[in-house]
Each structure stands twice: as structure tokens, then as C-alpha cells.
XYZ file of N, CA and C in Angstrom:
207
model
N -5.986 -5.374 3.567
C -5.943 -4.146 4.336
C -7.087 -3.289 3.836
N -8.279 -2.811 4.613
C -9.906 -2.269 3.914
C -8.682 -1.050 4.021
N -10.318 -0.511 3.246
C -10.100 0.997 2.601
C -9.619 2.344 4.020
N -8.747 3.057 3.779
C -8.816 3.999 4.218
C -8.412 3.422 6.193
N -7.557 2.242 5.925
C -6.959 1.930 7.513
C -6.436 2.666 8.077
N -5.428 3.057 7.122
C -4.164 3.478 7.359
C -3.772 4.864 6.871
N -5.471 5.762 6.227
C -5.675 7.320 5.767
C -4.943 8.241 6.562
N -4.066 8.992 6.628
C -3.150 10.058 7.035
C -2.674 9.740 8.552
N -1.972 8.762 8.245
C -1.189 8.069 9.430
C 0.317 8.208 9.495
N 0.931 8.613 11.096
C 2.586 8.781 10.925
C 2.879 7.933 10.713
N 3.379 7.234 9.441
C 4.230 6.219 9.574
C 5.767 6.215 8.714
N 6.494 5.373 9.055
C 7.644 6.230 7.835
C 7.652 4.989 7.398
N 7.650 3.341 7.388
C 7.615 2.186 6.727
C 6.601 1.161 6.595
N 6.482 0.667 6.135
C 5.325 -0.595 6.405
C 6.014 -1.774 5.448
N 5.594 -3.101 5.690
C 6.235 -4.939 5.638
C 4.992 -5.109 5.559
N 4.885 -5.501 4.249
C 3.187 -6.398 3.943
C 3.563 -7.823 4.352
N 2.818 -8.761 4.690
C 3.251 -9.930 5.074
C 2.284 -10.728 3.790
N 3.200 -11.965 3.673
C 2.525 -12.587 2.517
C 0.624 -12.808 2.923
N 0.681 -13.170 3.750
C -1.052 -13.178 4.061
C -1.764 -12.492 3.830
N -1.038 -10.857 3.375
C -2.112 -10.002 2.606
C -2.386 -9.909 1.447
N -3.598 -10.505 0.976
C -3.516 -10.412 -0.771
C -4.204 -9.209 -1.232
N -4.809 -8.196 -0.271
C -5.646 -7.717 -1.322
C -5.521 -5.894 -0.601
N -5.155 -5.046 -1.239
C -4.772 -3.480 -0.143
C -5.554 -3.101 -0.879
N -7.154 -2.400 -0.206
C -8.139 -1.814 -0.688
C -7.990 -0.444 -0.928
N -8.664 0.358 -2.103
C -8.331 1.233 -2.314
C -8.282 2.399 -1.153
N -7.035 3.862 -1.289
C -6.764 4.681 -0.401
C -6.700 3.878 0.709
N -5.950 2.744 1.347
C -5.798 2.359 2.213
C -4.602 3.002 3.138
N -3.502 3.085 2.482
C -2.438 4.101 3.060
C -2.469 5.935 2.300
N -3.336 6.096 1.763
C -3.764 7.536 1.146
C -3.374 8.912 2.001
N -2.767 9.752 1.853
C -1.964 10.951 2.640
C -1.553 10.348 3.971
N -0.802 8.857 4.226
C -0.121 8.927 5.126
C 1.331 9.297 4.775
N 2.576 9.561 5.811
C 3.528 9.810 5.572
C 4.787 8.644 5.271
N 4.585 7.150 4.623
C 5.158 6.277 4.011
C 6.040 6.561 3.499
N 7.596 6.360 4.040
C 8.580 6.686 2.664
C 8.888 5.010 1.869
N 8.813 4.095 2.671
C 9.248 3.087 2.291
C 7.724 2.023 2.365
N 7.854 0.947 1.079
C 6.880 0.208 1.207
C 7.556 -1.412 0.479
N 7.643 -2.343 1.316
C 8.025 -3.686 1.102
C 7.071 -4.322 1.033
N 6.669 -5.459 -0.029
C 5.616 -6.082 -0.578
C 6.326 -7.266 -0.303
N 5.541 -8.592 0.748
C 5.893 -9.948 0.513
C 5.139 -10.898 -0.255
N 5.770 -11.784 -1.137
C 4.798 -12.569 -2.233
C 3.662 -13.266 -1.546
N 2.704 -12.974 -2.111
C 1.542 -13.563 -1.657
C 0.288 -12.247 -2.057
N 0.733 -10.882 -2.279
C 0.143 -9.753 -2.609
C -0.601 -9.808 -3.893
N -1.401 -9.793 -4.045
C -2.070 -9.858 -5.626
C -2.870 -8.293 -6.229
N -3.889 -7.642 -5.225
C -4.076 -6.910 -5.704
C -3.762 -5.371 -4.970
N -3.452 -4.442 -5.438
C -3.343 -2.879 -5.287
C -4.185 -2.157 -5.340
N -5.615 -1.265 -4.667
C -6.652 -1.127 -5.394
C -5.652 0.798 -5.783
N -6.940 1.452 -6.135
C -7.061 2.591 -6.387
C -6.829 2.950 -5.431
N -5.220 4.676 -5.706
C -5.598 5.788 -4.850
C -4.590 5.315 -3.787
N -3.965 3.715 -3.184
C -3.893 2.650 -2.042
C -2.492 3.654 -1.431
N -2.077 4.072 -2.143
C -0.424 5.195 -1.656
C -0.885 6.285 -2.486
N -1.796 6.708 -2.473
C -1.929 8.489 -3.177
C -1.664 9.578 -1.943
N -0.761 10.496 -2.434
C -0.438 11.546 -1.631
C 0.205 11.152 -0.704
N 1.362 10.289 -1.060
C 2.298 9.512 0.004
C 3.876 10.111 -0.407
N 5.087 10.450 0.546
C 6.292 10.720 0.033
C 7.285 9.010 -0.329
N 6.616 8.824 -0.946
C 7.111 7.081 -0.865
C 8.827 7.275 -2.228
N 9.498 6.997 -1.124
C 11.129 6.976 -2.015
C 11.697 5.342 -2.552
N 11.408 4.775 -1.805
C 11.765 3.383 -2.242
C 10.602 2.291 -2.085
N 9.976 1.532 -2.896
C 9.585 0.223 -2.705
C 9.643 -0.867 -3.472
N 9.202 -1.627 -3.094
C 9.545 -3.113 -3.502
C 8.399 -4.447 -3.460
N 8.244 -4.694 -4.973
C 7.192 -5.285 -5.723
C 7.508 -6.487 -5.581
N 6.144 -7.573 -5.159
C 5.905 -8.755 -5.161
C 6.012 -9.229 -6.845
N 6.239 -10.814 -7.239
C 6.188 -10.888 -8.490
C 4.678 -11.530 -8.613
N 4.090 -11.736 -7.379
C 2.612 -12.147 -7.501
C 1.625 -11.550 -7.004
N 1.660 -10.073 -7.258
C 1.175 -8.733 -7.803
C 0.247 -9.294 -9.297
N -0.852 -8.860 -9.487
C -1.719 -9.209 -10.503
C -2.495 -7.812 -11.281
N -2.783 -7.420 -10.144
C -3.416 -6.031 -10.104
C -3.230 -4.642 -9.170
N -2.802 -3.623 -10.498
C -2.376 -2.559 -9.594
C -3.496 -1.166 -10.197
N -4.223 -0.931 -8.756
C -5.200 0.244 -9.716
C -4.960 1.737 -10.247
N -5.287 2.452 -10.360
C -4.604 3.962 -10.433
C -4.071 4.104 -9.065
């Protein structure tokens, strides 16, 4: 998912699908996300990727490798 797709977007959930390995930094950055589900296959998180998000619940891949600030 490049940088800044998904920058101050209504959304209230998002379902990563395993085919995404890599969420570039500030990719979901001041959107309105409360929920975020990670399917295995996710490896990296960049920088910033949920900054300024109301995010209440999510849920971590165990093949997650890298998570940036």
C-alpha cells in the first residue's frame, strides 16, 4: 500500500489481505481508522503508516518483521 493512499480518508475499518507485504510509510496517516486487521503475509509497517489515527482495536500478523515509528 504506497505512501500516503489512504492520507485523511473516511474510513472506520480496513482487512489487509495476505498479498500485502509492505504498508508504506503515512499510508493511512490522519485517516479516521478505528479498527485495523492484519492478514499473515504482512511483513513490513513503514513510518508514521496509522499516525493521527483514532485506532481502538487491531490485530497483528505473526509475520510482521518490521514496524517503523
Amino acid at each position: 500500500i504506497g505512501q500516503h493512499s489512504y492520507y485523511n480518508t473516511v474510513i472506520s475499518s480496513v482487512f489487509i489481505p495476505g498479498s500485502v507485504k509492505k504498508i508504506d510509510d503515512s499510508a493511512f496517516e490522519s485517516s479516521s481508522i478505528e479498527s485495523v486487521t492484519f492478514s499473515e503475509g504482512l511483513e513490513t509497517i513503514g513510518d508514521w503508516a496509522f499516525y493521527n489515527t483514532p485506532i481502538a482495536r487491531i490485530s497483528l500478523s505473526s509475520t510482521i518483521t518490521t514496524i517503523g515509528n
